[in-house]
Short mmCIF file of C-alpha atoms in Angstrom, two decimals:
data_model
loop_
_atom_site.label_atom_id
_atom_site.label_comp_id
_atom_site.label_asym_id
_atom_site.label_seq_id
_atom_site.Cartn_x
_atom_site.Cartn_y
_atom_site.Cartn_z
CA UNK A 1 7.10 -37.89 34.05
CA UNK A 2 8.74 -39.70 37.04
CA UNK A 3 9.05 -37.71 40.26
CA UNK A 4 12.68 -37.11 41.23
CA UNK A 5 13.49 -39.08 44.36
CA UNK A 6 16.18 -38.25 46.95
CA UNK A 7 19.63 -39.58 46.03
CA UNK A 8 19.55 -42.12 48.86
CA UNK A 9 16.08 -43.49 48.05
CA UNK A 10 15.92 -47.20 47.20
CA UNK A 11 13.22 -49.37 45.70
CA UNK A 12 13.32 -52.74 47.46
CA UNK A 13 11.67 -55.61 45.58
CA UNK A 14 11.24 -59.04 47.13
CA UNK A 15 10.36 -61.90 44.80
CA UNK A 16 9.34 -65.51 45.25
CA UNK A 17 12.83 -67.02 44.96
CA UNK A 18 15.45 -67.93 47.54
CA UNK A 19 15.99 -65.42 50.35
CA UNK A 20 18.47 -65.73 53.21
CA UNK A 21 16.33 -66.54 56.29
CA UNK A 22 18.44 -64.09 58.30
CA UNK A 23 17.74 -61.23 55.89
CA UNK A 24 16.28 -58.14 57.55
CA UNK A 25 15.31 -55.13 55.47
CA UNK A 26 14.96 -51.67 56.96
CA UNK A 27 13.38 -49.38 54.36
CA UNK A 28 13.71 -45.69 55.08
CA UNK A 29 10.92 -43.09 54.82
CA UNK A 30 11.70 -42.34 51.16
CA UNK A 31 12.16 -45.98 50.15
CA UNK A 32 9.62 -48.14 48.37
CA UNK A 33 9.04 -51.79 49.32
CA UNK A 34 7.32 -53.96 46.71
CA UNK A 35 6.43 -57.62 47.22
CA UNK A 36 6.34 -59.50 43.92
CA UNK A 37 3.98 -62.49 44.07
CA UNK A 38 5.39 -65.08 46.51
CA UNK A 39 7.69 -62.41 47.92
CA UNK A 40 4.67 -61.25 49.92
CA UNK A 41 5.04 -64.26 52.23
CA UNK A 42 8.73 -63.46 52.71
CA UNK A 43 8.03 -59.82 53.55
CA UNK A 44 5.36 -60.90 56.03
CA UNK A 45 7.86 -63.22 57.74
CA UNK A 46 10.13 -60.21 58.18
CA UNK A 47 7.33 -58.42 59.99
CA UNK A 48 7.09 -55.74 57.28
CA UNK A 49 4.13 -54.36 55.38
CA UNK A 50 4.96 -53.67 51.72
CA UNK A 51 3.79 -50.49 50.07
CA UNK A 52 2.61 -52.51 47.08
CA UNK A 53 2.01 -56.17 46.22
CA UNK A 54 2.18 -57.10 42.55
CA UNK A 55 1.94 -60.32 40.55
CA UNK A 56 -0.25 -62.95 38.93
CA UNK A 57 0.08 -64.86 42.24
CA UNK A 58 0.85 -68.24 40.73
CA UNK A 59 3.69 -68.60 43.26
CA UNK A 60 1.77 -67.35 46.28
CA UNK A 61 -1.27 -69.41 45.33
CA UNK A 62 -3.82 -66.74 46.23
CA UNK A 63 -4.41 -63.03 46.02
CA UNK A 64 -3.09 -61.47 49.24
CA UNK A 65 -5.18 -59.43 51.62
CA UNK A 66 -3.43 -56.11 51.09
CA UNK A 67 -4.99 -52.71 50.31
CA UNK A 68 -2.50 -51.96 47.52
CA UNK A 69 -2.51 -55.06 45.33
CA UNK A 70 -1.93 -55.03 41.59
CA UNK A 71 -3.08 -58.25 39.92
CA UNK A 72 -1.26 -59.05 36.69
CA UNK A 73 -2.54 -61.37 33.96
CA UNK A 74 -0.92 -64.80 33.76
CA UNK A 75 -0.20 -64.24 30.06
CA UNK A 76 2.09 -61.21 29.86
CA UNK A 77 5.43 -60.00 28.54
CA UNK A 78 6.77 -58.79 31.89
CA UNK A 79 7.78 -61.07 34.72
CA UNK A 80 6.48 -60.04 38.13
CA UNK A 81 9.94 -58.68 38.97
CA UNK A 82 10.08 -56.71 35.73
CA UNK A 83 6.64 -55.23 36.35
CA UNK A 84 7.70 -54.21 39.87
CA UNK A 85 10.80 -52.47 38.51
CA UNK A 86 8.65 -50.55 36.03
CA UNK A 87 6.47 -49.33 38.88
CA UNK A 88 9.57 -48.19 40.75
CA UNK A 89 10.87 -46.37 37.68
CA UNK A 90 7.51 -44.67 37.17
CA UNK A 91 7.76 -43.40 40.73
CA UNK A 92 11.20 -41.93 40.11
CA UNK A 93 13.50 -44.51 41.70
CA UNK A 94 16.91 -45.07 40.15
CA UNK A 95 18.37 -47.56 42.65
CA UNK A 96 16.94 -51.01 43.13
CA UNK A 97 17.69 -53.86 45.54
CA UNK A 98 16.21 -57.13 44.30
CA UNK A 99 15.80 -60.07 46.66
CA UNK A 100 14.15 -63.44 46.06
CA UNK A 101 15.22 -63.30 42.42
CA UNK A 102 17.59 -66.29 42.44
CA UNK A 103 17.17 -70.00 43.07
CA UNK A 104 14.23 -71.94 41.73
CA UNK A 105 13.97 -71.92 37.96
CA UNK A 106 17.19 -70.95 36.21
CA UNK A 107 15.20 -69.10 33.56
CA UNK A 108 13.92 -66.63 36.15
CA UNK A 109 17.40 -66.04 37.55
CA UNK A 110 18.68 -65.31 34.04
CA UNK A 111 15.71 -63.01 33.43
CA UNK A 112 16.55 -61.05 36.58
CA UNK A 113 20.19 -60.72 35.53
CA UNK A 114 18.96 -59.26 32.24
CA UNK A 115 16.89 -56.75 34.19
CA UNK A 116 20.10 -55.48 35.82
CA UNK A 117 21.50 -54.64 32.40
CA UNK A 118 18.26 -52.93 31.43
CA UNK A 119 18.47 -50.73 34.51
CA UNK A 120 22.12 -49.89 33.83
CA UNK A 121 21.28 -48.84 30.27
CA UNK A 122 18.71 -46.42 31.71
CA UNK A 123 21.35 -44.85 33.96
CA UNK A 124 20.04 -46.69 37.03
CA UNK A 125 21.66 -49.24 39.30
CA UNK A 126 20.14 -52.53 40.33
CA UNK A 127 21.53 -55.14 42.73
CA UNK A 128 20.33 -58.74 42.69
CA UNK A 129 21.06 -60.42 46.03
CA UNK A 130 20.85 -64.15 46.71
CA UNK A 131 22.71 -67.42 47.17
CA UNK A 132 25.51 -65.53 48.96
CA UNK A 133 26.16 -63.43 45.86
CA UNK A 134 25.49 -59.86 44.76
CA UNK A 135 25.16 -59.06 41.06
CA UNK A 136 24.89 -55.76 39.23
CA UNK A 137 25.47 -54.45 35.72
CA UNK A 138 27.78 -51.69 34.51
CA UNK A 139 27.03 -50.01 31.18
CA UNK A 140 29.46 -47.43 29.79
CA UNK A 141 30.34 -46.70 33.39
CA UNK A 142 32.34 -47.86 36.40
CA UNK A 143 31.81 -49.42 39.81
CA UNK A 144 34.14 -48.76 42.73
CA UNK A 145 34.72 -51.18 45.61
CA UNK A 146 36.11 -50.24 49.04
CA UNK A 147 39.33 -51.74 50.35
CA UNK A 148 37.64 -54.02 52.88
CA UNK A 149 36.04 -56.24 50.22
CA UNK A 150 37.27 -59.84 50.10
CA UNK A 151 36.64 -63.03 48.16
CA UNK A 152 35.91 -63.52 44.48
CA UNK A 153 34.63 -61.09 41.87
CA UNK A 154 33.62 -62.02 38.34
CA UNK A 155 32.90 -59.74 35.39
CA UNK A 156 31.19 -61.02 32.26
CA UNK A 157 30.37 -59.34 28.99
CA UNK A 158 26.57 -59.29 28.79
CA UNK A 159 26.13 -59.26 25.01
CA UNK A 160 28.36 -58.98 21.98
CA UNK A 161 31.52 -57.11 22.91
CA UNK A 162 32.58 -54.80 25.71
CA UNK A 163 35.40 -52.39 24.82
CA UNK A 164 37.72 -50.43 27.04
CA UNK A 165 37.40 -52.77 30.00
CA UNK A 166 39.61 -51.91 32.97
CA UNK A 167 39.92 -53.94 36.17
CA UNK A 168 42.10 -52.40 38.87
CA UNK A 169 42.89 -53.21 42.49
CA UNK A 170 42.13 -56.89 41.82
CA UNK A 171 44.44 -59.91 41.62
CA UNK A 172 44.21 -59.89 37.83
CA UNK A 173 44.27 -56.40 36.37
CA UNK A 174 43.58 -55.35 32.80
CA UNK A 175 43.51 -52.03 31.00
CA UNK A 176 41.68 -51.09 27.81
CA UNK A 177 40.75 -54.72 27.21
CA UNK A 178 38.06 -56.25 25.03
CA UNK A 179 35.67 -58.84 26.43
CA UNK A 180 33.22 -60.96 24.46
CA UNK A 181 30.06 -62.70 25.56
CA UNK A 182 31.27 -65.97 24.02
CA UNK A 183 34.20 -66.41 26.45
CA UNK A 184 34.15 -66.04 30.27
CA UNK A 185 37.46 -64.21 30.56
CA UNK A 186 36.54 -62.36 33.76
CA UNK A 187 35.50 -65.29 35.94
CA UNK A 188 36.89 -65.71 39.48
CA UNK A 189 39.04 -62.64 39.96
CA UNK A 190 39.87 -61.74 43.56
CA UNK A 191 39.84 -58.72 45.84
CA UNK A 192 43.27 -57.87 47.25
CA UNK A 193 42.55 -55.58 50.18
CA UNK A 194 42.94 -52.50 47.99
CA UNK A 195 40.23 -50.24 46.59
CA UNK A 196 39.09 -51.87 43.35
CA UNK A 197 37.32 -50.70 40.21
CA UNK A 198 35.47 -52.30 37.31
CA UNK A 199 35.06 -50.01 34.31
CA UNK A 200 33.78 -50.36 30.74
CA UNK A 201 33.97 -47.64 28.11
CA UNK A 202 31.59 -49.15 25.57
CA UNK A 203 29.25 -52.01 26.41
CA UNK A 204 27.84 -53.82 29.41
CA UNK A 205 29.42 -55.98 32.08
CA UNK A 206 27.64 -58.19 34.56
CA UNK A 207 29.58 -58.02 37.84
CA UNK A 208 29.12 -60.61 40.59
CA UNK A 209 30.83 -60.89 43.96
CA UNK A 210 30.43 -62.81 47.19
CA UNK A 211 28.35 -61.25 49.91
CA UNK A 212 24.85 -60.18 50.85
CA UNK A 213 25.31 -56.60 52.03
CA UNK A 214 24.56 -54.01 49.35
CA UNK A 215 24.37 -51.02 51.71
CA UNK A 216 27.87 -49.88 50.71
CA UNK A 217 26.68 -49.48 47.15
CA UNK A 218 23.11 -48.34 47.69
CA UNK A 219 24.43 -45.34 49.60
CA UNK A 220 26.42 -44.16 46.60
CA UNK A 221 25.06 -41.36 44.45
CA UNK A 222 24.73 -42.42 40.83
#
């Protein structure tokens, strides 16, 4: 049974993909920092020591010298990022910030986007940060944005249909709409300087917006 973590606790996972060179993480005392494979080199460059290093280390090229290292087989169902999320869930975390999960092979980026939906379906929240974009998933739920947000926001149906979709406070608003995974109806909406909301009554939406600061959302209580 997972241990209940404080509401503001975050599991930070750094993978082997693209990471903004200016990125600086500041995990708090209740947070968990996991380096997934090549993400260990990135965490080291930040001057941080991860609580756990996990992976098959095909990206890093060697097993790191770290007291808490979990070596995964090269033939496995879970990606290194997925395995790291499972560890975080086992330890009671419900909020995840994923870095180094974009760029490189498109297949891995798509896999990480799927992980966001998996977290949302478990009542958790995950944020994938990279390439100047933040992505998260909303399942039978809503996501609020503060008035100071700017730039583009896109919302895509993850699979099948999403019913009861409402977009408010954005340039293009809808209410009780249906979205389908076969048509990108929600691409390139825009913030307007007003508080905004993305909501879905039945189904999952993948929500992406410009930026690299997830603190506003990580501080929210799910």
